[in-house]
Amino acid sequence: KIETNIGNLYFRRDHYREAEQFQTAARNRFKALNDLKHLAMVNNCLANTHALLHNFQLAEQLYEEAMTEAEASGSPVTLAGIEGNIGIFALLQGRYDCALDYLERSRRRYASMGMEPQSAAAQNDIADAYLELNLVPEAVQIYRRVIPKFRQLGMRAEEARAAAYCGRALVQLNQITEAQTYLAHAHELFSAEQNEVGASVVKLIQANLHYRQGNFALAG
């Protein structure tokens, strides 16, 4: 469990190689114990890591294993998380119909169990899918709804990411002043998380915004 948690901490800060090392160690231990409940959890986490390392075949295999283990161990919360992550994985691959299907499955499952934090995260993932599909106003509507919820629930990493993507979406809508506010807030939250990758993503969005406005010195 400790190895899983350490791996997830590295993942949260976008250090995927380190995350993979600890999650794999945890997976091997749970496999030796035949602990299906925790094996489903760590396989789900490890699949996320491999997806972001672009090891798509291995990620897909791990998601399938995690689904089977979650169903066999009667773990509906873990199952909802896996469905959401499969949706994000499909989004990463450009399979948008599949992505929206699994993300909505996850949202409904969390909502049926009254799990507000997870339901808000699932809604945020749907907003990301809308943004990729260029349904920008629809994405912004969801981001504006979930960001205060993340703040209220103390979900700082989730709030940071949602604020960054909301800022990116507002840039596309040419709502520059509001976009700058969201981006500045996202950068502040990522910095507080000591997430250099997240903070750098925000800086890149800000640089693109300055470039669009002709502020080339600031963009550079």
PDB file of C-alpha atoms in Angstrom:
ATOM      1  CA  LYS A   1       0.000   0.000   0.000  1.00  0.00           C
ATOM      2  CA  ILE A   2       2.859   2.360   0.819  1.00  0.00           C
ATOM      3  CA  GLU A   3       4.513   1.668  -2.525  1.00  0.00           C
ATOM      4  CA  THR A   4       1.198   2.355  -4.279  1.00  0.00           C
ATOM      5  CA  ASN A   5       0.835   5.660  -2.452  1.00  0.00           C
ATOM      6  CA  ILE A   6       4.407   6.725  -3.195  1.00  0.00           C
ATOM      7  CA  GLY A   7       3.848   5.881  -6.850  1.00  0.00           C
ATOM      8  CA  ASN A   8       0.647   7.920  -6.882  1.00  0.00           C
ATOM      9  CA  LEU A   9       2.439  10.891  -5.328  1.00  0.00           C
ATOM     10  CA  TYR A  10       5.015  10.794  -8.117  1.00  0.00           C
ATOM     11  CA  PHE A  11       2.183  10.484 -10.659  1.00  0.00           C
ATOM     12  CA  ARG A  12       0.400  13.504  -9.178  1.00  0.00           C
ATOM     13  CA  ARG A  13       3.564  15.544  -9.776  1.00  0.00           C
ATOM     14  CA  ASP A  14       3.928  14.170 -13.341  1.00  0.00           C
ATOM     15  CA  HIS A  15       7.051  12.114 -12.565  1.00  0.00           C
ATOM     16  CA  TYR A  16       5.893   9.045 -14.485  1.00  0.00           C
ATOM     17  CA  ARG A  17       9.083   6.967 -14.522  1.00  0.00           C
ATOM     18  CA  GLU A  18       9.318   7.084 -10.723  1.00  0.00           C
ATOM     19  CA  ALA A  19       5.589   6.374 -10.439  1.00  0.00           C
ATOM     20  CA  GLU A  20       5.944   3.296 -12.661  1.00  0.00           C
ATOM     21  CA  GLN A  21       8.759   1.933 -10.494  1.00  0.00           C
ATOM     22  CA  PHE A  22       6.785   2.031  -7.226  1.00  0.00           C
ATOM     23  CA  GLN A  23       3.438   0.997  -8.735  1.00  0.00           C
ATOM     24  CA  THR A  24       5.051  -2.031 -10.381  1.00  0.00           C
ATOM     25  CA  ALA A  25       6.633  -3.072  -7.079  1.00  0.00           C
ATOM     26  CA  ALA A  26       3.242  -2.801  -5.359  1.00  0.00           C
ATOM     27  CA  ARG A  27       1.565  -4.755  -8.171  1.00  0.00           C
ATOM     28  CA  ASN A  28       4.028  -7.619  -7.772  1.00  0.00           C
ATOM     29  CA  ARG A  29       3.336  -7.812  -4.022  1.00  0.00           C
ATOM     30  CA  PHE A  30      -0.461  -7.767  -4.404  1.00  0.00           C
ATOM     31  CA  LYS A  31      -0.202 -10.394  -7.160  1.00  0.00           C
ATOM     32  CA  ALA A  32       1.805 -12.682  -4.890  1.00  0.00           C
ATOM     33  CA  LEU A  33      -0.894 -12.270  -2.211  1.00  0.00           C
ATOM     34  CA  ASN A  34      -3.729 -12.769  -4.757  1.00  0.00           C
ATOM     35  CA  ASP A  35      -5.323  -9.602  -3.300  1.00  0.00           C
ATOM     36  CA  LEU A  36      -7.778  -8.835  -6.112  1.00  0.00           C
ATOM     37  CA  LYS A  37      -9.205  -5.699  -4.504  1.00  0.00           C
ATOM     38  CA  HIS A  38      -5.868  -3.919  -4.183  1.00  0.00           C
ATOM     39  CA  LEU A  39      -4.549  -5.449  -7.396  1.00  0.00           C
ATOM     40  CA  ALA A  40      -7.438  -3.796  -9.262  1.00  0.00           C
ATOM     41  CA  MET A  41      -6.504  -0.454  -7.713  1.00  0.00           C
ATOM     42  CA  VAL A  42      -2.798  -0.615  -8.480  1.00  0.00           C
ATOM     43  CA  ASN A  43      -3.331  -2.006 -11.999  1.00  0.00           C
ATOM     44  CA  ASN A  44      -5.618   0.956 -12.658  1.00  0.00           C
ATOM     45  CA  CYS A  45      -2.959   3.375 -11.402  1.00  0.00           C
ATOM     46  CA  LEU A  46      -0.172   1.633 -13.325  1.00  0.00           C
ATOM     47  CA  ALA A  47      -2.293   1.662 -16.499  1.00  0.00           C
ATOM     48  CA  ASN A  48      -2.672   5.441 -16.137  1.00  0.00           C
ATOM     49  CA  THR A  49       1.089   5.793 -15.838  1.00  0.00           C
ATOM     50  CA  HIS A  50       1.812   3.642 -18.901  1.00  0.00           C
ATOM     51  CA  ALA A  51      -0.853   5.523 -20.879  1.00  0.00           C
ATOM     52  CA  LEU A  52       0.972   8.789 -20.249  1.00  0.00           C
ATOM     53  CA  LEU A  53       4.289   7.117 -21.089  1.00  0.00           C
ATOM     54  CA  HIS A  54       2.610   6.158 -24.412  1.00  0.00           C
ATOM     55  CA  ASN A  55       2.911   2.437 -23.666  1.00  0.00           C
ATOM     56  CA  PHE A  56      -0.614   2.021 -25.018  1.00  0.00           C
ATOM     57  CA  GLN A  57      -0.691  -1.760 -25.463  1.00  0.00           C
ATOM     58  CA  LEU A  58       0.475  -2.394 -21.907  1.00  0.00           C
ATOM     59  CA  ALA A  59      -1.902   0.246 -20.542  1.00  0.00           C
ATOM     60  CA  GLU A  60      -4.869  -1.378 -22.290  1.00  0.00           C
ATOM     61  CA  GLN A  61      -3.905  -4.797 -20.925  1.00  0.00           C
ATOM     62  CA  LEU A  62      -3.675  -3.393 -17.381  1.00  0.00           C
ATOM     63  CA  TYR A  63      -7.061  -1.664 -17.647  1.00  0.00           C
ATOM     64  CA  GLU A  64      -8.650  -4.960 -18.745  1.00  0.00           C
ATOM     65  CA  GLU A  65      -7.041  -6.790 -15.819  1.00  0.00           C
ATOM     66  CA  ALA A  66      -8.166  -4.073 -13.409  1.00  0.00           C
ATOM     67  CA  MET A  67     -11.789  -4.261 -14.666  1.00  0.00           C
ATOM     68  CA  THR A  68     -11.858  -8.048 -14.206  1.00  0.00           C
ATOM     69  CA  GLU A  69     -10.342  -7.828 -10.713  1.00  0.00           C
ATOM     70  CA  ALA A  70     -12.668  -5.010  -9.603  1.00  0.00           C
ATOM     71  CA  GLU A  71     -15.727  -6.967 -10.751  1.00  0.00           C
ATOM     72  CA  ALA A  72     -14.482 -10.187  -9.126  1.00  0.00           C
ATOM     73  CA  SER A  73     -13.757  -8.466  -5.802  1.00  0.00           C
ATOM     74  CA  GLY A  74     -17.031  -6.491  -5.743  1.00  0.00           C
ATOM     75  CA  SER A  75     -15.390  -3.046  -5.796  1.00  0.00           C
ATOM     76  CA  PRO A  76     -17.842  -0.599  -7.448  1.00  0.00           C
ATOM     77  CA  VAL A  77     -15.851   2.509  -6.479  1.00  0.00           C
ATOM     78  CA  THR A  78     -12.692   1.140  -8.080  1.00  0.00           C
ATOM     79  CA  LEU A  79     -14.758   0.062 -11.104  1.00  0.00           C
ATOM     80  CA  ALA A  80     -16.041   3.625 -11.546  1.00  0.00           C
ATOM     81  CA  GLY A  81     -12.477   4.914 -11.399  1.00  0.00           C
ATOM     82  CA  ILE A  82     -11.319   2.409 -13.998  1.00  0.00           C
ATOM     83  CA  GLU A  83     -14.175   3.361 -16.343  1.00  0.00           C
ATOM     84  CA  GLY A  84     -13.212   7.016 -16.037  1.00  0.00           C
ATOM     85  CA  ASN A  85      -9.574   6.264 -16.728  1.00  0.00           C
ATOM     86  CA  ILE A  86     -10.428   4.131 -19.759  1.00  0.00           C
ATOM     87  CA  GLY A  87     -12.371   7.149 -20.996  1.00  0.00           C
ATOM     88  CA  ILE A  88      -9.333   9.401 -20.572  1.00  0.00           C
ATOM     89  CA  PHE A  89      -7.165   6.752 -22.254  1.00  0.00           C
ATOM     90  CA  ALA A  90      -9.551   6.664 -25.228  1.00  0.00           C
ATOM     91  CA  LEU A  91      -9.432  10.459 -25.359  1.00  0.00           C
ATOM     92  CA  LEU A  92      -5.636  10.338 -25.487  1.00  0.00           C
ATOM     93  CA  GLN A  93      -5.914   8.057 -28.510  1.00  0.00           C
ATOM     94  CA  GLY A  94      -8.510  10.224 -30.283  1.00  0.00           C
ATOM     95  CA  ARG A  95     -11.337   7.673 -29.831  1.00  0.00           C
ATOM     96  CA  TYR A  96     -13.869  10.289 -28.783  1.00  0.00           C
ATOM     97  CA  ASP A  97     -17.099   8.236 -28.883  1.00  0.00           C
ATOM     98  CA  CYS A  98     -15.541   5.594 -26.637  1.00  0.00           C
ATOM     99  CA  ALA A  99     -14.104   8.294 -24.373  1.00  0.00           C
ATOM    100  CA  LEU A 100     -17.436  10.022 -23.785  1.00  0.00           C
ATOM    101  CA  ASP A 101     -19.178   6.680 -23.248  1.00  0.00           C
ATOM    102  CA  TYR A 102     -16.819   5.550 -20.487  1.00  0.00           C
ATOM    103  CA  LEU A 103     -16.575   8.993 -18.872  1.00  0.00           C
ATOM    104  CA  GLU A 104     -20.353   9.218 -18.632  1.00  0.00           C
ATOM    105  CA  ARG A 105     -20.528   5.675 -17.221  1.00  0.00           C
ATOM    106  CA  SER A 106     -18.056   6.699 -14.537  1.00  0.00           C
ATOM    107  CA  ARG A 107     -19.909   9.917 -13.708  1.00  0.00           C
ATOM    108  CA  ARG A 108     -23.224   8.101 -13.340  1.00  0.00           C
ATOM    109  CA  ARG A 109     -21.731   5.372 -11.170  1.00  0.00           C
ATOM    110  CA  TYR A 110     -20.149   7.914  -8.806  1.00  0.00           C
ATOM    111  CA  ALA A 111     -23.355   9.975  -8.706  1.00  0.00           C
ATOM    112  CA  SER A 112     -25.417   6.887  -7.845  1.00  0.00           C
ATOM    113  CA  MET A 113     -23.123   6.270  -4.858  1.00  0.00           C
ATOM    114  CA  GLY A 114     -23.299   9.916  -3.720  1.00  0.00           C
ATOM    115  CA  MET A 115     -19.550  10.431  -4.140  1.00  0.00           C
ATOM    116  CA  GLU A 116     -19.303  14.184  -4.768  1.00  0.00           C
ATOM    117  CA  PRO A 117     -15.493  14.576  -5.161  1.00  0.00           C
ATOM    118  CA  GLN A 118     -15.238  11.736  -7.652  1.00  0.00           C
ATOM    119  CA  SER A 119     -18.345  12.881  -9.501  1.00  0.00           C
ATOM    120  CA  ALA A 120     -16.852  16.366  -9.874  1.00  0.00           C
ATOM    121  CA  ALA A 121     -13.606  14.854 -11.211  1.00  0.00           C
ATOM    122  CA  ALA A 122     -15.590  12.790 -13.719  1.00  0.00           C
ATOM    123  CA  GLN A 123     -17.418  15.925 -14.898  1.00  0.00           C
ATOM    124  CA  ASN A 124     -14.052  17.635 -15.325  1.00  0.00           C
ATOM    125  CA  ASP A 125     -12.847  14.759 -17.515  1.00  0.00           C
ATOM    126  CA  ILE A 126     -15.944  15.187 -19.690  1.00  0.00           C
ATOM    127  CA  ALA A 127     -15.066  18.888 -20.030  1.00  0.00           C
ATOM    128  CA  ASP A 128     -11.589  17.879 -21.244  1.00  0.00           C
ATOM    129  CA  ALA A 129     -13.224  15.656 -23.873  1.00  0.00           C
ATOM    130  CA  TYR A 130     -15.468  18.524 -25.000  1.00  0.00           C
ATOM    131  CA  LEU A 131     -12.424  20.780 -25.295  1.00  0.00           C
ATOM    132  CA  GLU A 132     -10.671  18.234 -27.512  1.00  0.00           C
ATOM    133  CA  LEU A 133     -13.800  18.051 -29.670  1.00  0.00           C
ATOM    134  CA  ASN A 134     -13.781  21.868 -29.985  1.00  0.00           C
ATOM    135  CA  LEU A 135     -17.032  22.136 -27.994  1.00  0.00           C
ATOM    136  CA  VAL A 136     -15.380  25.006 -26.156  1.00  0.00           C
ATOM    137  CA  PRO A 137     -18.397  26.846 -24.609  1.00  0.00           C
ATOM    138  CA  GLU A 138     -19.719  23.513 -23.264  1.00  0.00           C
ATOM    139  CA  ALA A 139     -16.308  22.738 -21.752  1.00  0.00           C
ATOM    140  CA  VAL A 140     -16.048  26.166 -20.101  1.00  0.00           C
ATOM    141  CA  GLN A 141     -19.520  25.749 -18.592  1.00  0.00           C
ATOM    142  CA  ILE A 142     -18.424  22.543 -16.844  1.00  0.00           C
ATOM    143  CA  TYR A 143     -15.043  23.954 -15.741  1.00  0.00           C
ATOM    144  CA  ARG A 144     -16.772  26.939 -14.138  1.00  0.00           C
ATOM    145  CA  ARG A 145     -19.046  24.551 -12.279  1.00  0.00           C
ATOM    146  CA  VAL A 146     -16.397  22.141 -10.959  1.00  0.00           C
ATOM    147  CA  ILE A 147     -13.592  24.573 -10.043  1.00  0.00           C
ATOM    148  CA  PRO A 148     -15.465  26.000  -7.004  1.00  0.00           C
ATOM    149  CA  LYS A 149     -16.342  22.428  -5.973  1.00  0.00           C
ATOM    150  CA  PHE A 150     -12.697  21.380  -6.089  1.00  0.00           C
ATOM    151  CA  ARG A 151     -11.807  24.448  -4.017  1.00  0.00           C
ATOM    152  CA  GLN A 152     -14.530  23.671  -1.479  1.00  0.00           C
ATOM    153  CA  LEU A 153     -13.424  20.036  -1.225  1.00  0.00           C
ATOM    154  CA  GLY A 154      -9.728  20.947  -0.874  1.00  0.00           C
ATOM    155  CA  MET A 155      -8.809  19.168  -4.130  1.00  0.00           C
ATOM    156  CA  ARG A 156      -5.948  21.506  -5.018  1.00  0.00           C
ATOM    157  CA  ALA A 157      -4.330  19.475  -7.811  1.00  0.00           C
ATOM    158  CA  GLU A 158      -7.682  18.955  -9.530  1.00  0.00           C
ATOM    159  CA  GLU A 159      -8.542  22.644  -9.154  1.00  0.00           C
ATOM    160  CA  ALA A 160      -5.186  23.635 -10.659  1.00  0.00           C
ATOM    161  CA  ARG A 161      -5.651  21.456 -13.726  1.00  0.00           C
ATOM    162  CA  ALA A 162      -9.259  22.537 -14.267  1.00  0.00           C
ATOM    163  CA  ALA A 163      -8.279  26.207 -13.960  1.00  0.00           C
ATOM    164  CA  ALA A 164      -5.455  25.740 -16.488  1.00  0.00           C
ATOM    165  CA  TYR A 165      -7.715  24.079 -19.034  1.00  0.00           C
ATOM    166  CA  CYS A 166     -10.485  26.600 -18.423  1.00  0.00           C
ATOM    167  CA  GLY A 167      -7.952  29.346 -19.137  1.00  0.00           C
ATOM    168  CA  ARG A 168      -6.906  27.570 -22.322  1.00  0.00           C
ATOM    169  CA  ALA A 169     -10.546  27.277 -23.407  1.00  0.00           C
ATOM    170  CA  LEU A 170     -11.233  30.952 -22.667  1.00  0.00           C
ATOM    171  CA  VAL A 171      -8.250  31.923 -24.827  1.00  0.00           C
ATOM    172  CA  GLN A 172      -9.942  30.083 -27.705  1.00  0.00           C
ATOM    173  CA  LEU A 173     -13.114  32.077 -27.008  1.00  0.00           C
ATOM    174  CA  ASN A 174     -11.036  35.285 -26.994  1.00  0.00           C
ATOM    175  CA  GLN A 175     -12.103  36.064 -23.419  1.00  0.00           C
ATOM    176  CA  ILE A 176      -8.587  37.173 -22.590  1.00  0.00           C
ATOM    177  CA  THR A 177      -8.949  38.935 -19.236  1.00  0.00           C
ATOM    178  CA  GLU A 178     -10.819  36.031 -17.669  1.00  0.00           C
ATOM    179  CA  ALA A 179      -8.389  33.553 -19.239  1.00  0.00           C
ATOM    180  CA  GLN A 180      -5.442  35.358 -17.657  1.00  0.00           C
ATOM    181  CA  THR A 181      -7.127  35.203 -14.248  1.00  0.00           C
ATOM    182  CA  TYR A 182      -7.672  31.451 -14.468  1.00  0.00           C
ATOM    183  CA  LEU A 183      -4.146  30.820 -15.767  1.00  0.00           C
ATOM    184  CA  ALA A 184      -2.528  32.882 -13.009  1.00  0.00           C
ATOM    185  CA  HIS A 185      -4.555  30.979 -10.413  1.00  0.00           C
ATOM    186  CA  ALA A 186      -3.599  27.636 -11.958  1.00  0.00           C
ATOM    187  CA  HIS A 187       0.098  28.548 -11.929  1.00  0.00           C
ATOM    188  CA  GLU A 188      -0.139  29.540  -8.263  1.00  0.00           C
ATOM    189  CA  LEU A 189      -1.783  26.230  -7.344  1.00  0.00           C
ATOM    190  CA  PHE A 190       0.676  24.111  -9.345  1.00  0.00           C
ATOM    191  CA  SER A 191       3.570  25.954  -7.704  1.00  0.00           C
ATOM    192  CA  ALA A 192       2.074  25.244  -4.266  1.00  0.00           C
ATOM    193  CA  GLU A 193       1.877  21.566  -5.263  1.00  0.00           C
ATOM    194  CA  GLN A 194       5.553  21.707  -6.340  1.00  0.00           C
ATOM    195  CA  ASN A 195       4.364  20.419  -9.706  1.00  0.00           C
ATOM    196  CA  GLU A 196       6.898  21.895 -12.120  1.00  0.00           C
ATOM    197  CA  VAL A 197       5.359  20.164 -15.140  1.00  0.00           C
ATOM    198  CA  GLY A 198       1.894  21.591 -14.455  1.00  0.00           C
ATOM    199  CA  ALA A 199       3.308  25.071 -13.861  1.00  0.00           C
ATOM    200  CA  SER A 200       5.273  24.809 -17.122  1.00  0.00           C
ATOM    201  CA  VAL A 201       2.126  23.821 -19.056  1.00  0.00           C
ATOM    202  CA  VAL A 202       0.436  26.971 -17.751  1.00  0.00           C
ATOM    203  CA  LYS A 203       3.446  29.075 -18.787  1.00  0.00           C
ATOM    204  CA  LEU A 204       3.234  27.596 -22.283  1.00  0.00           C
ATOM    205  CA  ILE A 205      -0.456  28.545 -22.555  1.00  0.00           C
ATOM    206  CA  GLN A 206       0.399  32.045 -21.312  1.00  0.00           C
ATOM    207  CA  ALA A 207       3.234  32.332 -23.835  1.00  0.00           C
ATOM    208  CA  ASN A 208       0.880  31.353 -26.660  1.00  0.00           C
ATOM    209  CA  LEU A 209      -1.569  33.982 -25.448  1.00  0.00           C
ATOM    210  CA  HIS A 210       1.121  36.688 -25.448  1.00  0.00           C
ATOM    211  CA  TYR A 211       2.152  35.607 -28.951  1.00  0.00           C
ATOM    212  CA  ARG A 212      -1.425  35.864 -30.210  1.00  0.00           C
ATOM    213  CA  GLN A 213      -1.600  39.386 -28.785  1.00  0.00           C
ATOM    214  CA  GLY A 214       1.695  40.407 -30.440  1.00  0.00           C
ATOM    215  CA  ASN A 215       3.527  40.678 -27.107  1.00  0.00           C
ATOM    216  CA  PHE A 216       6.565  38.851 -28.486  1.00  0.00           C
ATOM    217  CA  ALA A 217       8.962  39.917 -25.733  1.00  0.00           C
ATOM    218  CA  LEU A 218       6.668  38.489 -23.061  1.00  0.00           C
ATOM    219  CA  ALA A 219       6.044  35.365 -25.133  1.00  0.00           C
ATOM    220  CA  GLY A 220       9.788  34.713 -25.411  1.00  0.00           C
TER     221      GLY A 220
END
